[in-house]
Short mmCIF file of C-alpha atoms and ligand atoms in Angstrom, two decimals:
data_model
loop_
_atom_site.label_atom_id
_atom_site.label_comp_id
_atom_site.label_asym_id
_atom_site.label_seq_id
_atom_site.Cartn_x
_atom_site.Cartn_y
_atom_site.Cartn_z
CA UNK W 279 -6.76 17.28 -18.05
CA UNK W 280 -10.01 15.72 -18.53
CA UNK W 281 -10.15 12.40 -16.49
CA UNK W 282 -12.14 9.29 -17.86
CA UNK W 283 -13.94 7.15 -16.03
CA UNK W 284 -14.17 3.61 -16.64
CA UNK W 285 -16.31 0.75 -15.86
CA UNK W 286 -15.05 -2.79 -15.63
CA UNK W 287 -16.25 -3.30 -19.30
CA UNK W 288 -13.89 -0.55 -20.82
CA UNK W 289 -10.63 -1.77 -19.95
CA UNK W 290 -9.70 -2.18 -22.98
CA UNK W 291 -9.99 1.93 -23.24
CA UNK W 292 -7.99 1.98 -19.88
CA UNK W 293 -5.10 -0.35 -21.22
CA UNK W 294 -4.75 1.70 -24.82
CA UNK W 295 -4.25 4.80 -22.47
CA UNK W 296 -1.47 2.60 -20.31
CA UNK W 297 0.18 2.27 -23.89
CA UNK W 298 0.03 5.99 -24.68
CA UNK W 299 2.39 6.73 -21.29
CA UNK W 300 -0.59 7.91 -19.56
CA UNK W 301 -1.75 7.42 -16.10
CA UNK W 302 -5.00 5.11 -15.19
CA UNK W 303 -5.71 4.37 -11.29
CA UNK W 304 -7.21 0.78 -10.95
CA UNK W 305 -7.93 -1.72 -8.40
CA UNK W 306 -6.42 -4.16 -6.46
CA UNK W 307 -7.00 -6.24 -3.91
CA UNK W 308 -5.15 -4.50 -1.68
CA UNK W 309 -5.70 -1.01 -2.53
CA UNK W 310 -6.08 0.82 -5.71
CA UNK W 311 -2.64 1.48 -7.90
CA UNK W 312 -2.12 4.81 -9.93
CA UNK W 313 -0.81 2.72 -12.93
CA UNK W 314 1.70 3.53 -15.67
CA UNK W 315 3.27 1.60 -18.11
CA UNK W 316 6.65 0.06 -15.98
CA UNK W 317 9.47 0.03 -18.71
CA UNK W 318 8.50 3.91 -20.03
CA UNK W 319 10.64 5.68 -17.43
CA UNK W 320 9.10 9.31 -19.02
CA UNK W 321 5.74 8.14 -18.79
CA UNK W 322 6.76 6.92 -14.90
CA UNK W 323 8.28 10.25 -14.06
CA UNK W 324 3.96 11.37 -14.04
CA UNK W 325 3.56 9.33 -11.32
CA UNK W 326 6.20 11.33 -8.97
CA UNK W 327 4.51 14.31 -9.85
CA UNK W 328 0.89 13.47 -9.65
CA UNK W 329 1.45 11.93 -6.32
CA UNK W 330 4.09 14.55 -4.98
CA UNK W 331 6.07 12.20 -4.39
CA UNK W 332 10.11 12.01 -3.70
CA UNK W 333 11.74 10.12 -6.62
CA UNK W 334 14.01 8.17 -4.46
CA UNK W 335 10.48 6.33 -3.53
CA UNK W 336 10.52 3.06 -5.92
CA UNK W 337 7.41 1.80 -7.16
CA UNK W 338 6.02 -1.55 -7.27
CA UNK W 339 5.96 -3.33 -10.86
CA UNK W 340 2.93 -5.47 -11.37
CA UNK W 341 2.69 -8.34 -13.94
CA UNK W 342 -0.52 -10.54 -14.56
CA UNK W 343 1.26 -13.37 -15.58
CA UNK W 344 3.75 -15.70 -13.37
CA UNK W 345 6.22 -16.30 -16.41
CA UNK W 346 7.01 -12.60 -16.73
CA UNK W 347 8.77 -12.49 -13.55
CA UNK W 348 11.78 -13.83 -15.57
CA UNK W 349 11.74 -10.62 -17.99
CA UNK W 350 12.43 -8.23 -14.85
CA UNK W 351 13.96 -9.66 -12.79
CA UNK W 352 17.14 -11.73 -12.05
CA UNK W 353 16.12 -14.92 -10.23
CA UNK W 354 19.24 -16.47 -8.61
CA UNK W 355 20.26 -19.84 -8.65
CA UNK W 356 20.30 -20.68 -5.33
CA UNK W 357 17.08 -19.29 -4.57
CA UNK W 358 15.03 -20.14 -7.82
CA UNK W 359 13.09 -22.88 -5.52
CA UNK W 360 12.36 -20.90 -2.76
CA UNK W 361 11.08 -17.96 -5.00
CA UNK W 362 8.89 -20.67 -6.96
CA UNK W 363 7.34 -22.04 -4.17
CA UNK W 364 6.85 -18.16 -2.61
CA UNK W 365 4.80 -17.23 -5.94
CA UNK W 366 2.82 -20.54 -6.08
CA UNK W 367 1.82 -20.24 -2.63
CA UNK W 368 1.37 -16.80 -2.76
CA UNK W 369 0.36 -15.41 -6.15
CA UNK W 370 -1.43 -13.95 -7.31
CA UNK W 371 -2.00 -12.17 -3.60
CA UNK W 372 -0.81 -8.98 -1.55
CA UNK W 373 2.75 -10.45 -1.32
CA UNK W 374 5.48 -8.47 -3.11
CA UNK W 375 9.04 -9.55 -3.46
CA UNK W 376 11.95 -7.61 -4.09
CA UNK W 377 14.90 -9.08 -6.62
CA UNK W 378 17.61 -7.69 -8.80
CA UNK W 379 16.34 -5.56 -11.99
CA UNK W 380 16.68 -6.00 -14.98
CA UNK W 381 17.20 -3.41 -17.44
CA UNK W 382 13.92 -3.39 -19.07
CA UNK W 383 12.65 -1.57 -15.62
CA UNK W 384 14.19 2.06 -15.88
CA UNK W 385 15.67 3.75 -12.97
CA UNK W 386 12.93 6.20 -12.29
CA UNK W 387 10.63 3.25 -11.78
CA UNK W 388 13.17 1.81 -8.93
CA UNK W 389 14.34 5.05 -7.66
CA UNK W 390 17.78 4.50 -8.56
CA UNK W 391 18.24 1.52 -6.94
CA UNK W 392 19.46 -1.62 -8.87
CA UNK W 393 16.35 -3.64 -7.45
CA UNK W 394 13.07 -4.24 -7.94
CA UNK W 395 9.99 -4.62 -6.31
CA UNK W 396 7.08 -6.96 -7.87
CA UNK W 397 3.88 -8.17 -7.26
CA UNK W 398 0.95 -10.36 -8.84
CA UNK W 399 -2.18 -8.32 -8.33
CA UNK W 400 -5.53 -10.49 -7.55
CA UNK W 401 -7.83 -8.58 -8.95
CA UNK W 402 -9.75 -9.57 -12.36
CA UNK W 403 -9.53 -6.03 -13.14
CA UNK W 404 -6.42 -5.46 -12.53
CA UNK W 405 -5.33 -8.74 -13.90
CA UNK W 406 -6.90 -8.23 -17.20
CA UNK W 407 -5.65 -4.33 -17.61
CA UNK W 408 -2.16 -5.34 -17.25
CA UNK W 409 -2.56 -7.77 -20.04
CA UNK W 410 -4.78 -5.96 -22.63
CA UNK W 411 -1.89 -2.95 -22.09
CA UNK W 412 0.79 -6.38 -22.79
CA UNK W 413 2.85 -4.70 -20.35
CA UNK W 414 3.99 -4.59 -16.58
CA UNK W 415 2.28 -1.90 -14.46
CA UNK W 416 3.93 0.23 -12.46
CA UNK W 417 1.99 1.69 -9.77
CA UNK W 418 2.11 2.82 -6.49
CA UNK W 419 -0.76 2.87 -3.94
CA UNK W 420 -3.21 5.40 -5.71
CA UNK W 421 -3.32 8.74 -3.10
CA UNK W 422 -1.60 12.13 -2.81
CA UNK W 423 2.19 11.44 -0.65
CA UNK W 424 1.55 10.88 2.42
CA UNK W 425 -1.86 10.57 2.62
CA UNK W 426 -4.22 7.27 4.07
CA UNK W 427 -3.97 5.16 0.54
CA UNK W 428 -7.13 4.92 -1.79
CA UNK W 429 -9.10 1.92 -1.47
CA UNK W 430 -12.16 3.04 -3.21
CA UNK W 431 -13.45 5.18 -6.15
CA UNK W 432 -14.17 7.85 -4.35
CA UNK W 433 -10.86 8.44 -2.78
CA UNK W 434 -9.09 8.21 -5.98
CA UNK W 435 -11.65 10.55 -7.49
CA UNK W 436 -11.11 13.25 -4.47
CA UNK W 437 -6.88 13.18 -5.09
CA UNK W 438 -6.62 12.79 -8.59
CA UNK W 439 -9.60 14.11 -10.44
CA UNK W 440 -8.58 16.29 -13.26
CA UNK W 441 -4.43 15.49 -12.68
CA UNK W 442 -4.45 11.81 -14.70
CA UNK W 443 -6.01 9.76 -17.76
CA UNK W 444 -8.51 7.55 -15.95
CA UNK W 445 -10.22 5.54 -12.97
CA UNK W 446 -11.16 2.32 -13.55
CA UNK W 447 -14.20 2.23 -11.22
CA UNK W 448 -14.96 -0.63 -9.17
CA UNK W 449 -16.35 -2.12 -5.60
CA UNK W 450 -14.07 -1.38 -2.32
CA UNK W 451 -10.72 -2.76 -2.20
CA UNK W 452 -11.24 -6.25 -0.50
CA UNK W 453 -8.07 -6.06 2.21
CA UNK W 454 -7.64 -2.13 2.88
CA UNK W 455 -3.95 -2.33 3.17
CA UNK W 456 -1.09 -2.71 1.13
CA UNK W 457 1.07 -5.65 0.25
CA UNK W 458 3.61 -7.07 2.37
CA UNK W 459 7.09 -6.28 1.14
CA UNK W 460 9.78 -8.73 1.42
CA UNK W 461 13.24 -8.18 0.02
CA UNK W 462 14.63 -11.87 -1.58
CA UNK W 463 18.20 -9.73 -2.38
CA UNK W 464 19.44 -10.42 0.90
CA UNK W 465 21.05 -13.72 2.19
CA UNK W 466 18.08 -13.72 4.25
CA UNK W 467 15.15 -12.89 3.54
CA UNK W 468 13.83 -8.98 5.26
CA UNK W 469 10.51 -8.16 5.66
CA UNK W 470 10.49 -4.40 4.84
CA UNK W 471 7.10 -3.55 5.28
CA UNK W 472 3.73 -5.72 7.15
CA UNK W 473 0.81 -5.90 4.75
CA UNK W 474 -1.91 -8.01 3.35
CA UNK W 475 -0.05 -11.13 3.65
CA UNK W 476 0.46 -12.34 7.18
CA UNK W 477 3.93 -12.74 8.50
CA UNK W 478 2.71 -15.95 10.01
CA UNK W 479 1.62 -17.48 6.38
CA UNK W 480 5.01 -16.23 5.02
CA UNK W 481 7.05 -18.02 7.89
CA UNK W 482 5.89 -20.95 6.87
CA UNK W 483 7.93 -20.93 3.08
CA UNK W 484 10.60 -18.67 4.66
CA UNK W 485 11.35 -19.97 8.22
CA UNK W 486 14.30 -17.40 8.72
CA UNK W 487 12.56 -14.35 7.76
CA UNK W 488 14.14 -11.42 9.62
CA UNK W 489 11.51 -9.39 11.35
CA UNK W 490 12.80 -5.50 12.25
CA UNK W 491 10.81 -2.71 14.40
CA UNK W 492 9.74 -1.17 11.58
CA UNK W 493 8.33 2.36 13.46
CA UNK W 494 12.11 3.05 14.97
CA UNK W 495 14.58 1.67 12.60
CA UNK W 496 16.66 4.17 12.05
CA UNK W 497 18.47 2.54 8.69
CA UNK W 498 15.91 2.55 6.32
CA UNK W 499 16.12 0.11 3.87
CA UNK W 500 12.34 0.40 2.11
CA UNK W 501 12.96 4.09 1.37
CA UNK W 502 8.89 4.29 1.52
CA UNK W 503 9.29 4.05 5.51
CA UNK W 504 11.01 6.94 6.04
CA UNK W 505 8.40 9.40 4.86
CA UNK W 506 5.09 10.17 6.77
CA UNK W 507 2.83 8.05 6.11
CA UNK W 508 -1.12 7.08 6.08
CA UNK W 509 -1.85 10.11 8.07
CA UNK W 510 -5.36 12.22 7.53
CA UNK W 511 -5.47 15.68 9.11
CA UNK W 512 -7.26 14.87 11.78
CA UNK W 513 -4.80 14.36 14.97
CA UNK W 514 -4.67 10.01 15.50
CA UNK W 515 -3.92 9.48 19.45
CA UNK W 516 -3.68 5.24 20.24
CA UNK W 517 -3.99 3.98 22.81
CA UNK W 518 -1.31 1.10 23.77
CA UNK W 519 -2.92 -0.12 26.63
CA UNK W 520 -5.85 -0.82 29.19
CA UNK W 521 -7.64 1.60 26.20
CA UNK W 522 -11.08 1.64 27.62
CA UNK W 523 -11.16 4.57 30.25
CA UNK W 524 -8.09 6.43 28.92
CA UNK W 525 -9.94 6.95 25.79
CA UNK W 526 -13.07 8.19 27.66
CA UNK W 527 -11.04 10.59 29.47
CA UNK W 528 -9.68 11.53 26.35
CA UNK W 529 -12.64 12.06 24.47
CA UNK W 530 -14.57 14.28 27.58
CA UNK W 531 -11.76 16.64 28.30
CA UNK W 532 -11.24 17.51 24.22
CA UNK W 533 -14.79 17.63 23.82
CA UNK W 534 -14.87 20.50 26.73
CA UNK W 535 -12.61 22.20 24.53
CA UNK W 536 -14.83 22.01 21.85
CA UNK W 537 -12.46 19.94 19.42
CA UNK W 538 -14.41 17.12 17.37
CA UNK W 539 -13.90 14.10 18.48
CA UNK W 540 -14.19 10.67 16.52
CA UNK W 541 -13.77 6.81 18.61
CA UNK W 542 -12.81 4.72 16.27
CA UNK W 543 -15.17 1.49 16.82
CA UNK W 544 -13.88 -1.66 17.59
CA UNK W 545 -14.52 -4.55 15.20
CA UNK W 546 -13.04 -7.65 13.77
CA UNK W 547 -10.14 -6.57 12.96
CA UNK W 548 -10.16 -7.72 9.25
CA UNK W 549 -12.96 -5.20 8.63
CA UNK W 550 -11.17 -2.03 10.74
CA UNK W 551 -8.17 -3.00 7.80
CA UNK W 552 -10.54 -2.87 5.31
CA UNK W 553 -12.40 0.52 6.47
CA UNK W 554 -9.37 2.20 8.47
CA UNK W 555 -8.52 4.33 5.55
CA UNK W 556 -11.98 5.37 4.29
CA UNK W 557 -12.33 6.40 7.96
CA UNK W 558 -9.20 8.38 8.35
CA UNK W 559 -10.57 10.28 5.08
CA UNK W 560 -14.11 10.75 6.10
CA UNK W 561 -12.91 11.90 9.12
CA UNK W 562 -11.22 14.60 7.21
CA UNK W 563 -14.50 15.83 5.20
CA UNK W 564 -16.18 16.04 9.21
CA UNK W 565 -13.52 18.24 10.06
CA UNK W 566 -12.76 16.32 12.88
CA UNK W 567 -9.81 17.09 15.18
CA UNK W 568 -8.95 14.05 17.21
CA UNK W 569 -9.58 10.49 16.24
CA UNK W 570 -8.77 7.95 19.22
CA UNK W 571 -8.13 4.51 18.43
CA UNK W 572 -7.11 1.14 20.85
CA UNK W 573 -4.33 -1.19 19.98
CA UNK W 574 -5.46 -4.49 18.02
CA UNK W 575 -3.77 -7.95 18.92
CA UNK W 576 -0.47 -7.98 16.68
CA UNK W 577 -1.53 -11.39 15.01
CA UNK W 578 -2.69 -12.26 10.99
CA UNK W 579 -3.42 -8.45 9.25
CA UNK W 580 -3.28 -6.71 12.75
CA UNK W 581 0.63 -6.11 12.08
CA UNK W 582 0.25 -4.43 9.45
CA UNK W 583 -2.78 -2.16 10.68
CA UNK W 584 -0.99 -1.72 13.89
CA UNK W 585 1.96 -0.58 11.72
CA UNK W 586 -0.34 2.18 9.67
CA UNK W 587 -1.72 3.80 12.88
CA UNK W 588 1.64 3.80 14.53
CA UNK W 589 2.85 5.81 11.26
CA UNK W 590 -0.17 7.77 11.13
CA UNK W 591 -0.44 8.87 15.24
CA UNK W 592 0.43 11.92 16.49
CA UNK W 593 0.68 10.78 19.89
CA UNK W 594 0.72 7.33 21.25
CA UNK W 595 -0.54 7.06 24.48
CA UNK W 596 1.54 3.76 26.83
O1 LIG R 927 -0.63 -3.31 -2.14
C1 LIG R 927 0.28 -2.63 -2.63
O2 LIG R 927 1.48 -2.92 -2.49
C2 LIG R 927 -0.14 -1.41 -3.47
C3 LIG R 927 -0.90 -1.90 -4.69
C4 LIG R 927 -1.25 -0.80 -5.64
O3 LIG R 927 -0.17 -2.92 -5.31
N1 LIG R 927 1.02 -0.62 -3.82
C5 LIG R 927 1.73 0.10 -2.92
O4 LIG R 927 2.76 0.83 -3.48
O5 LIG R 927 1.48 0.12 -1.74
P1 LIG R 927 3.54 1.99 -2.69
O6 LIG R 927 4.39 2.63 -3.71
O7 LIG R 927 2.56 2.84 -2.01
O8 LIG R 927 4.45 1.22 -1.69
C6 LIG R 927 5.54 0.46 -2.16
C7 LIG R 927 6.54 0.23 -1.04
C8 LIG R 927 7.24 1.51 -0.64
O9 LIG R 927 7.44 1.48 0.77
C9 LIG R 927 8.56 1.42 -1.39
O10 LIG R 927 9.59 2.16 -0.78
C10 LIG R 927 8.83 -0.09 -1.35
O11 LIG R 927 7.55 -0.67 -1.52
N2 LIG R 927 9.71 -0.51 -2.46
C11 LIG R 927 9.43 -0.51 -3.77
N3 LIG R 927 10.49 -0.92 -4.49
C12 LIG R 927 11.48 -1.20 -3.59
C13 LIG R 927 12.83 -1.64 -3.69
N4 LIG R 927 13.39 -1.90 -4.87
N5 LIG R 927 13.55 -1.80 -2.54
C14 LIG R 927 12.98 -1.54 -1.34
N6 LIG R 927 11.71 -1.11 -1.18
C15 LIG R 927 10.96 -0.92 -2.28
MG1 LIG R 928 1.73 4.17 -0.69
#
């Protein structure tokens, strides 16, 4: 299959594919989304297979427009002023909230369950895709199962090249990481999975959101975290604590055995979110064996990066 490449000034193109059933990766502000029209559950089947990826894996639906919520999703009663307030704080942004579907989302699109996940991109271009294609885009982060997510051109290009419609081309993703997942289906509210969105921010509309280990939980409720995730080939070792001389000890004795080693540098931590990925991958294309990385503070976006390495380490050193 012949992929097309689009600039920010053929959307229009991009969205008339979206109507055909085909598949178009685009950006977010998060990461890019492999994108397919959300209530064509043949058309969504594509995605499974062009990512590898099990069906029992729902995908987020994306709308462009705040009053569309209400065609998806049930909004209860009792909670219509909390989830107002959530999406004026919050939208558009990398928050994504999980409700009870409606039957204009097909089952393939939720794996099976009767829920759905949804999310207001912020991202003009991914904004004005999902309304020239006057539908809501279903899409999950845009890489191969299992692998570090796609967060620019390039690494949508490498994985799907050849296997779907189009690539909307564009600058790298501003965040890095996903969207924070919080499930609103509960009586209180879960957090199922750290992201752009800081669990601090969110606290402050939803005081009693329950917090879980995410890395150990052994009843998996985002059926997402039960799969390896984020991972690159290269072997990730992090380093919990008092990093600084474990990681040159590290880094001499695999380097006597003539394995390629890669320190990951130390930065703010809102630009290691926003390069982690591209690094994993690159490291990949160097053919490097170990990459060593120290612990971040657990504050703002380091949760969630904290929570990628963790799912992406081979070892983790205390
Ligand atoms: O930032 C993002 O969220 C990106 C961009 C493209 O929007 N999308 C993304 O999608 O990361 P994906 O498919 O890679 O991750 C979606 C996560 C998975 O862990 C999935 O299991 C969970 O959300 N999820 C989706 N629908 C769900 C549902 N109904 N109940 C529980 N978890 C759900
Ligand atoms: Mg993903």
């Amino acid at each position: 299959m012949q992929t097309h490449i689009f600039t920010a000034k053929q959307i229009k193109k991009a969205a008339a594919l979206i109507q055909q059933g085909e598949l178009v990766a685009f950006p977010t502000e998060t990461v890019y989304g492999l994108g397919v029209n959300a209530c064509d559950g043949e058309a969504a089947k594509k995605i499974f297979i062009a990512k590898g990826r099990p069906s029992d894996n729902p995908l987020i639906v994306h709308i462009a427009d705040k009053k569309d919520l209400v065609k998806i999703a049930y909004i209860p009663p009792s909670k219509k002023n909390l989830i107002e307030t959530l999406i004026k704080k919050f939208w558009p942004g990398p928050l994504t909230i999980i409700l009870r579907k409606k039957s204009s989302i097909p089952l393939v699109v939720s794996g099976g369950l009767n829920t759905v996940a949804i999310r207001m991109p912020d991202h003009p271009i991914a904004q004005t895709l999902i309304a020239s294609a006057g539908v809501p885009i279903a899409a999950p982060s845009a890489n191969l199962s299992g692998k570090p997510s796609g967060t620019c051109f390039e690494h949508v290009f490498d994985d799907f090249n050849g296997k779907i419609a189009g690539i909307i081309k564009s600058k790298k993703c501003a965040i890095g990481l996903e969207s924070t997942v919080v499930d609103l289906t509960t009586k209180k509210p879960v957090l199922l999975r750290p992201g752009g969105l800081s669990i601090e921010l969110l606290k402050k509309v939803l005081p009693d959101l329950q917090v879980h280990a995410h890395n150990t939980s052994s009843k998996v409720k985002s059926p997402g975290m039960k799969y390896a995730h984020y991972a690159p080939d290269a072997k990730i070792i992090l380093f919990e604590q008092s990093a600084h001389q474990k990681i040159s000890t590290y880094a001499t004795r695999f380097k006597q055995e003539k394995k390629k080693v890669k320190i990951l540098r130390t930065g703010t931590i809102k630009n290691i979110s926003k390069n982690v990925f591209s690094i994993f991958r690159q490291c990949d294309k160097d053919g490097i064996d170990y990459i060593l990385i120290s612990s971040v503070p657990e504050k703002g976006i380091g949760v969630a990066l904290m929570n990628r390495i963790r799912k992406a380490a081979y070892q983790i050193v205390q």
